[in-house]
GROMACS .gro file of C-alpha atoms in nm:
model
  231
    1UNK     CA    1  -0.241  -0.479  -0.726
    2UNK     CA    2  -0.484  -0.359  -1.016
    3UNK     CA    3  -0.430  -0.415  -1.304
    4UNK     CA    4  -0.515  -0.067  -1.488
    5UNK     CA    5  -0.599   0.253  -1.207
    6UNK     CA    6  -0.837   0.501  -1.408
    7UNK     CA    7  -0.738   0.848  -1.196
    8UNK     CA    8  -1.037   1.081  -1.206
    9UNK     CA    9  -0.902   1.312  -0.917
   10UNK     CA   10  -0.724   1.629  -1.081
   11UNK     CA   11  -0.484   1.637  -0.800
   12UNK     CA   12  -0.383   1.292  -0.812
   13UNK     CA   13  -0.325   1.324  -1.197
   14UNK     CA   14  -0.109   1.580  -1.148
   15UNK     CA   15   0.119   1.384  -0.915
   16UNK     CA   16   0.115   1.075  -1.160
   17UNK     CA   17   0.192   1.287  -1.460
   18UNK     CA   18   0.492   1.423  -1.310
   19UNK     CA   19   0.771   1.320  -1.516
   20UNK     CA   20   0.986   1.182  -1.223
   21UNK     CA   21   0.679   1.057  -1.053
   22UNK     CA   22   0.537   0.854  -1.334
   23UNK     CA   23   0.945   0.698  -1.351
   24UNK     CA   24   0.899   0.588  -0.977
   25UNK     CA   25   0.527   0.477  -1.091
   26UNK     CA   26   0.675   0.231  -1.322
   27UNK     CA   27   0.958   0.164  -1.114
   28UNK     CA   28   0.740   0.045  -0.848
   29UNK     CA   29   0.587  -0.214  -1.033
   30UNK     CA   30   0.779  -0.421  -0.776
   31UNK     CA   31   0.825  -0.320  -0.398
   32UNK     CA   32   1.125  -0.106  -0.362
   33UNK     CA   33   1.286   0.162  -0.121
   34UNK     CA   34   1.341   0.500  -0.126
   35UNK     CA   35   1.684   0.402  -0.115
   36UNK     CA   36   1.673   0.158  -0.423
   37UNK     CA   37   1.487   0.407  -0.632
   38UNK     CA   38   1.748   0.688  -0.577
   39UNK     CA   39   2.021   0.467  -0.701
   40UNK     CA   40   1.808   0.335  -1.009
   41UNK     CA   41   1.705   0.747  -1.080
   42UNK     CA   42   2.013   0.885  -0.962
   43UNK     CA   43   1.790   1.169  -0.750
   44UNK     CA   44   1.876   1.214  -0.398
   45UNK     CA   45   1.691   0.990  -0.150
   46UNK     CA   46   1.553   1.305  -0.002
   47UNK     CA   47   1.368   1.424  -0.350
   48UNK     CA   48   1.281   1.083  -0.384
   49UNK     CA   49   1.099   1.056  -0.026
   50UNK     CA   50   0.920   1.375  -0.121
   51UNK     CA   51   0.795   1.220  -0.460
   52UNK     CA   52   0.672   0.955  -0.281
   53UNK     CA   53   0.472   1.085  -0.012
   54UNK     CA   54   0.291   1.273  -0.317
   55UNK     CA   55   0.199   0.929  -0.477
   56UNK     CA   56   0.118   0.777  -0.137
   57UNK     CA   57  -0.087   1.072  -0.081
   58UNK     CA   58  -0.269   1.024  -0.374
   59UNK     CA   59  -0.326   0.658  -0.312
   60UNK     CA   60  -0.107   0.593  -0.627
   61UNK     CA   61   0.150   0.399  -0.412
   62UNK     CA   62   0.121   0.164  -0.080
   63UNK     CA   63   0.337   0.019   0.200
   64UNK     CA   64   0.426  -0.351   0.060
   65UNK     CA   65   0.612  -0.420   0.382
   66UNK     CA   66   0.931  -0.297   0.601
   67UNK     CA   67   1.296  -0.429   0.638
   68UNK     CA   68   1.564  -0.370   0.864
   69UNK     CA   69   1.892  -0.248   0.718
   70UNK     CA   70   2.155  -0.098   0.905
   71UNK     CA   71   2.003  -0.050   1.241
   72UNK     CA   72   1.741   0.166   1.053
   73UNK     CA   73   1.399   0.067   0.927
   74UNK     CA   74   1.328   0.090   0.577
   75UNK     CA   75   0.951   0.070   0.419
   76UNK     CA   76   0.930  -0.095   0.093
   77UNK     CA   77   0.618   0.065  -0.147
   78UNK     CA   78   0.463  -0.040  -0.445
   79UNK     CA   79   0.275   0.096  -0.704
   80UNK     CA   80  -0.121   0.061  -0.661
   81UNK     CA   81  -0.188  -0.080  -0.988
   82UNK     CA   82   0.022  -0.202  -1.251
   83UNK     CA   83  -0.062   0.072  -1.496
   84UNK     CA   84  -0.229   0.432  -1.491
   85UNK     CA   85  -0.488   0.563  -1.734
   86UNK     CA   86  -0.612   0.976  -1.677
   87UNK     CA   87  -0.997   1.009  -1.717
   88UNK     CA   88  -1.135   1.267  -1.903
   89UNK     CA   89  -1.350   1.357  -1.569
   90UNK     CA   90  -1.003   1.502  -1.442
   91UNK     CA   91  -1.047   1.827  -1.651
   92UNK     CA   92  -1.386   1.842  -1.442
   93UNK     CA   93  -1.587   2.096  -1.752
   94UNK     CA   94  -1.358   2.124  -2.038
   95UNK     CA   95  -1.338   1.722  -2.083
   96UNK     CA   96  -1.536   1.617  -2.424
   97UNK     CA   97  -1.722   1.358  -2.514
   98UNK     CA   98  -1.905   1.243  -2.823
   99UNK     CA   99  -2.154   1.509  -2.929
  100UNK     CA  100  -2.507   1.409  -3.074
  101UNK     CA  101  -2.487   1.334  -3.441
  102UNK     CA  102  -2.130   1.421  -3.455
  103UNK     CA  103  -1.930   1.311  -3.789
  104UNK     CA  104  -1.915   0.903  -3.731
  105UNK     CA  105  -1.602   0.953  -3.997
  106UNK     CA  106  -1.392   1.175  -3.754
  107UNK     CA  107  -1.101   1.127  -3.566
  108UNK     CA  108  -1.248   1.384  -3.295
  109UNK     CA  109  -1.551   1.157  -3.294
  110UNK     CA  110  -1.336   0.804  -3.237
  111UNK     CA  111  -1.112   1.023  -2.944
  112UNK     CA  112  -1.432   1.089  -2.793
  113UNK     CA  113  -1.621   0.773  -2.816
  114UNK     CA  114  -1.276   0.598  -2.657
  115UNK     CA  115  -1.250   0.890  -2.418
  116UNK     CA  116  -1.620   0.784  -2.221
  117UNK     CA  117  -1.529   0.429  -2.219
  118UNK     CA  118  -1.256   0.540  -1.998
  119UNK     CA  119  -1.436   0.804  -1.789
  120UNK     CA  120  -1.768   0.552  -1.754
  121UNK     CA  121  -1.637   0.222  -1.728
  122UNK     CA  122  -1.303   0.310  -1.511
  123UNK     CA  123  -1.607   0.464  -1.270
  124UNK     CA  124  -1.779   0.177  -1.262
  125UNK     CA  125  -1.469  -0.015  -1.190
  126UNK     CA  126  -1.348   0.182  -0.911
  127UNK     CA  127  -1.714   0.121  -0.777
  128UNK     CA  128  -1.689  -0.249  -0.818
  129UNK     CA  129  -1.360  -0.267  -0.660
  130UNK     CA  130  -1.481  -0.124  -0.345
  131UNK     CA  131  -1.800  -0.353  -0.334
  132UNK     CA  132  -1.581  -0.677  -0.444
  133UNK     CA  133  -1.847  -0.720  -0.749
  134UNK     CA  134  -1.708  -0.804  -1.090
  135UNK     CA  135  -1.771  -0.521  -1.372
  136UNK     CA  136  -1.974  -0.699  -1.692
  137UNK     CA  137  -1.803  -0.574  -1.961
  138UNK     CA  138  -1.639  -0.735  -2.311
  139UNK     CA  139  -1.340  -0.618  -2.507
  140UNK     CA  140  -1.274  -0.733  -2.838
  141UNK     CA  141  -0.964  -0.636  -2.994
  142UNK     CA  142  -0.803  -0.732  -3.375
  143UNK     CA  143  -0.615  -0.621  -3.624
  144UNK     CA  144  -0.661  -0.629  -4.018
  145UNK     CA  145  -0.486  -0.512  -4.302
  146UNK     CA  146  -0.643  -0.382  -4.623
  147UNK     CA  147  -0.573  -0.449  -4.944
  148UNK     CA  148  -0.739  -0.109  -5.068
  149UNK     CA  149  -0.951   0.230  -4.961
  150UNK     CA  150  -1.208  -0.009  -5.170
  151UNK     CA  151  -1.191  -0.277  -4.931
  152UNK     CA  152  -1.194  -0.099  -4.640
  153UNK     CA  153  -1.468   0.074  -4.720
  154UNK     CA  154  -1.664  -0.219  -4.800
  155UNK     CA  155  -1.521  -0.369  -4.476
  156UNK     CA  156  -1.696  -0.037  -4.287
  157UNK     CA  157  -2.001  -0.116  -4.503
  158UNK     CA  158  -2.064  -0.510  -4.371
  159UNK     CA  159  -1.947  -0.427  -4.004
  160UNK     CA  160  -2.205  -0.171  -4.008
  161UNK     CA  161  -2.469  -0.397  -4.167
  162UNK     CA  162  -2.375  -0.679  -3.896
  163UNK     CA  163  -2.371  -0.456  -3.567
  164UNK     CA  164  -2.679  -0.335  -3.640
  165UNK     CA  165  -2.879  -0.676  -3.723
  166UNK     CA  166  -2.679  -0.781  -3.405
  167UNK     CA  167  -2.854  -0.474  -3.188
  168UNK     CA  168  -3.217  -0.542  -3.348
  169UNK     CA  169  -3.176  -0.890  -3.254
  170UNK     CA  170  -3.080  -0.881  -2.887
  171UNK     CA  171  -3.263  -0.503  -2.812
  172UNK     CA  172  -3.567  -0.558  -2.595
  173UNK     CA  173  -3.685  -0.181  -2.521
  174UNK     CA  174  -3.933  -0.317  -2.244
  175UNK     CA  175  -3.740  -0.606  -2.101
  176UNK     CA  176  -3.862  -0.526  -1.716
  177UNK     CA  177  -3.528  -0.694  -1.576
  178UNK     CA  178  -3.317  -0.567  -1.893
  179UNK     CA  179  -2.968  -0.385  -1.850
  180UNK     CA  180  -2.849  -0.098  -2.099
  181UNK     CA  181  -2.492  -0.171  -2.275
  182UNK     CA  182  -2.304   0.066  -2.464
  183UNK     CA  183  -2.140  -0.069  -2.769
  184UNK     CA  184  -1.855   0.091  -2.982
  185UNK     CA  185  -1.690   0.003  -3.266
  186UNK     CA  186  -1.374   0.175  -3.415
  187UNK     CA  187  -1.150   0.121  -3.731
  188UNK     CA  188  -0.814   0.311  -3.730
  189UNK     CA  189  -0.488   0.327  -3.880
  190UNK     CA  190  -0.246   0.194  -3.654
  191UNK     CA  191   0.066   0.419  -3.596
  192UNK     CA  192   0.380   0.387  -3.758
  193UNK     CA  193   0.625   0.218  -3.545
  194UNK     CA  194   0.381   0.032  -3.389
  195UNK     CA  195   0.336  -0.332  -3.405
  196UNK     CA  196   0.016  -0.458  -3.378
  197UNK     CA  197   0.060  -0.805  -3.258
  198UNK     CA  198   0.284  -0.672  -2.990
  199UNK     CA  199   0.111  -0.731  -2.644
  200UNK     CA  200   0.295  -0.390  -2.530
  201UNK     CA  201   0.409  -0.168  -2.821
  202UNK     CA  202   0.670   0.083  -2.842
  203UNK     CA  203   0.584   0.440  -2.839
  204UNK     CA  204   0.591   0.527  -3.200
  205UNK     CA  205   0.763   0.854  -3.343
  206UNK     CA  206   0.575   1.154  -3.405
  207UNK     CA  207   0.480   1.147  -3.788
  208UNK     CA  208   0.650   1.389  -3.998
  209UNK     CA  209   0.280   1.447  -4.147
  210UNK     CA  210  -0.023   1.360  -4.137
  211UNK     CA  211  -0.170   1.008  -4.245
  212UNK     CA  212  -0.510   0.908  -4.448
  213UNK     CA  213  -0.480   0.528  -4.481
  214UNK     CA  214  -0.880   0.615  -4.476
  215UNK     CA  215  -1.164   0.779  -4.271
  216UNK     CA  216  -1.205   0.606  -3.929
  217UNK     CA  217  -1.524   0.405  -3.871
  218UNK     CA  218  -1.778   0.386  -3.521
  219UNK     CA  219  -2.087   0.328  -3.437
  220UNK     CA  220  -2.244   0.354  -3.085
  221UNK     CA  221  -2.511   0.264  -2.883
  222UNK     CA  222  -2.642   0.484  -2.617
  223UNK     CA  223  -2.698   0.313  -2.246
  224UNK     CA  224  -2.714   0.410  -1.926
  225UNK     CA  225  -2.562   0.270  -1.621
  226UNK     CA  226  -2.711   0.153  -1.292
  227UNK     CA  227  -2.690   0.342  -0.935
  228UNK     CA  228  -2.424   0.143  -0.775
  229UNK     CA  229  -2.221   0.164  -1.053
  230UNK     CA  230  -2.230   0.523  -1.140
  231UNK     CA  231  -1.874   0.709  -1.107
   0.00000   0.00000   0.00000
């Protein structure tokens, strides 16, 4: 089982995002019947069954094995992948990315820098799945708390300074064996409800208005990536 499945196929994020389709997603974390699942939902096994062979359909759920109860032969499924993230490539033309020049100091801008990390690298991942090949990637994740809009805008100032002494450093334009990375950076106000030490976070509330701890912060670097991993 993966551990994260980026879905790129429209269809097959349409089956996940159905509300009691995503339910059996994360009931099926562990092998279960259609059976089990109907008594856990309280759905008849029959809807159930026809839920599933969506997902299965999709390639969102697999056969983990079969038992024998009753006189009658029951297939156990589990999920494909211990979580589900929906690529931006599933709305095919209307799915955005970051735009040349766009306003560094914009949410819209930080949603669609995070956005093409999902639609490139979860590409690349599927691809290096199929070929058994490990991905080379690095995630760095942290949380800080400001004492002021003063220091966190000095904060923005010095990351800024250091990522970019880091990129002159290391870039080598006409390295004939080099490899082009994309690198992004993002400060943002963490939700309310949310704790950010928790490794899986509650869903926070919907704000009753809108927040401005403080502009977020990113900075990019442009790369492209090789033929056999291409989405």
């Amino acid at each position: 089982m993966q551990d994260i499945d980026v879905i790129a196929d429209p269809a097959s994020a349409a089956a996940a995002l159905d509300p009691v389709r995503a339910r059996l997603l994360a009931e099926l974390r562990e092998p279960a019947s259609a059976s089990a699942l109907a008594g856990r939902l309280g759905v008849p096994r029959q809807r159930v069954n026809y839920h599933l062979r969506l997902l299965e359909k999709h390639g969102l759920v697999e056969v983990a094995g079969t038992r024998v109860w009753g006189g009658l032969t029951e297939r156990q499924l589990v999920a494909s992948a211990a979580g589900y993230v929906v690529s931006p490539e599933a709305l095919g033309a209307a799915a955005g990315g970051p735009r040349p020049g766009g306003d560094r100091l914009s949410a819209a801008y930080v949603v669609a820098l995070a956005a093409r990390v999902v639609a490139e690298v979860g590409g690349m991942a599927r691809n290096a799945v199929r070929g058994r090949k490990r991905l080379p990637v690095y995630g760095l994740d942290a949380a800080v708390r400001f004492r002021s809009p003063a220091d966190r805008a000095a904060f923005a100032e010095e990351l800024t300074a250091a990522v970019g002494g880091l990129v002159s450093k290391y870039h080598d334009e006409s390295a004939p064996d080099g490899r082009w990375q994309r690198l992004m950076v993002a400060v943002h106000p963490v939700p309310k409800g949310v704790d950010p030490g928790a490794p899986e976070p509650p869903a926070p509330e919907a704000p009753a208005g809108p927040e401005a701890p403080g502009p977020p912060v990113a900075a990019d670097a442009s790369g492209t990536p090789t033929d056999e991993e291409r989405p």
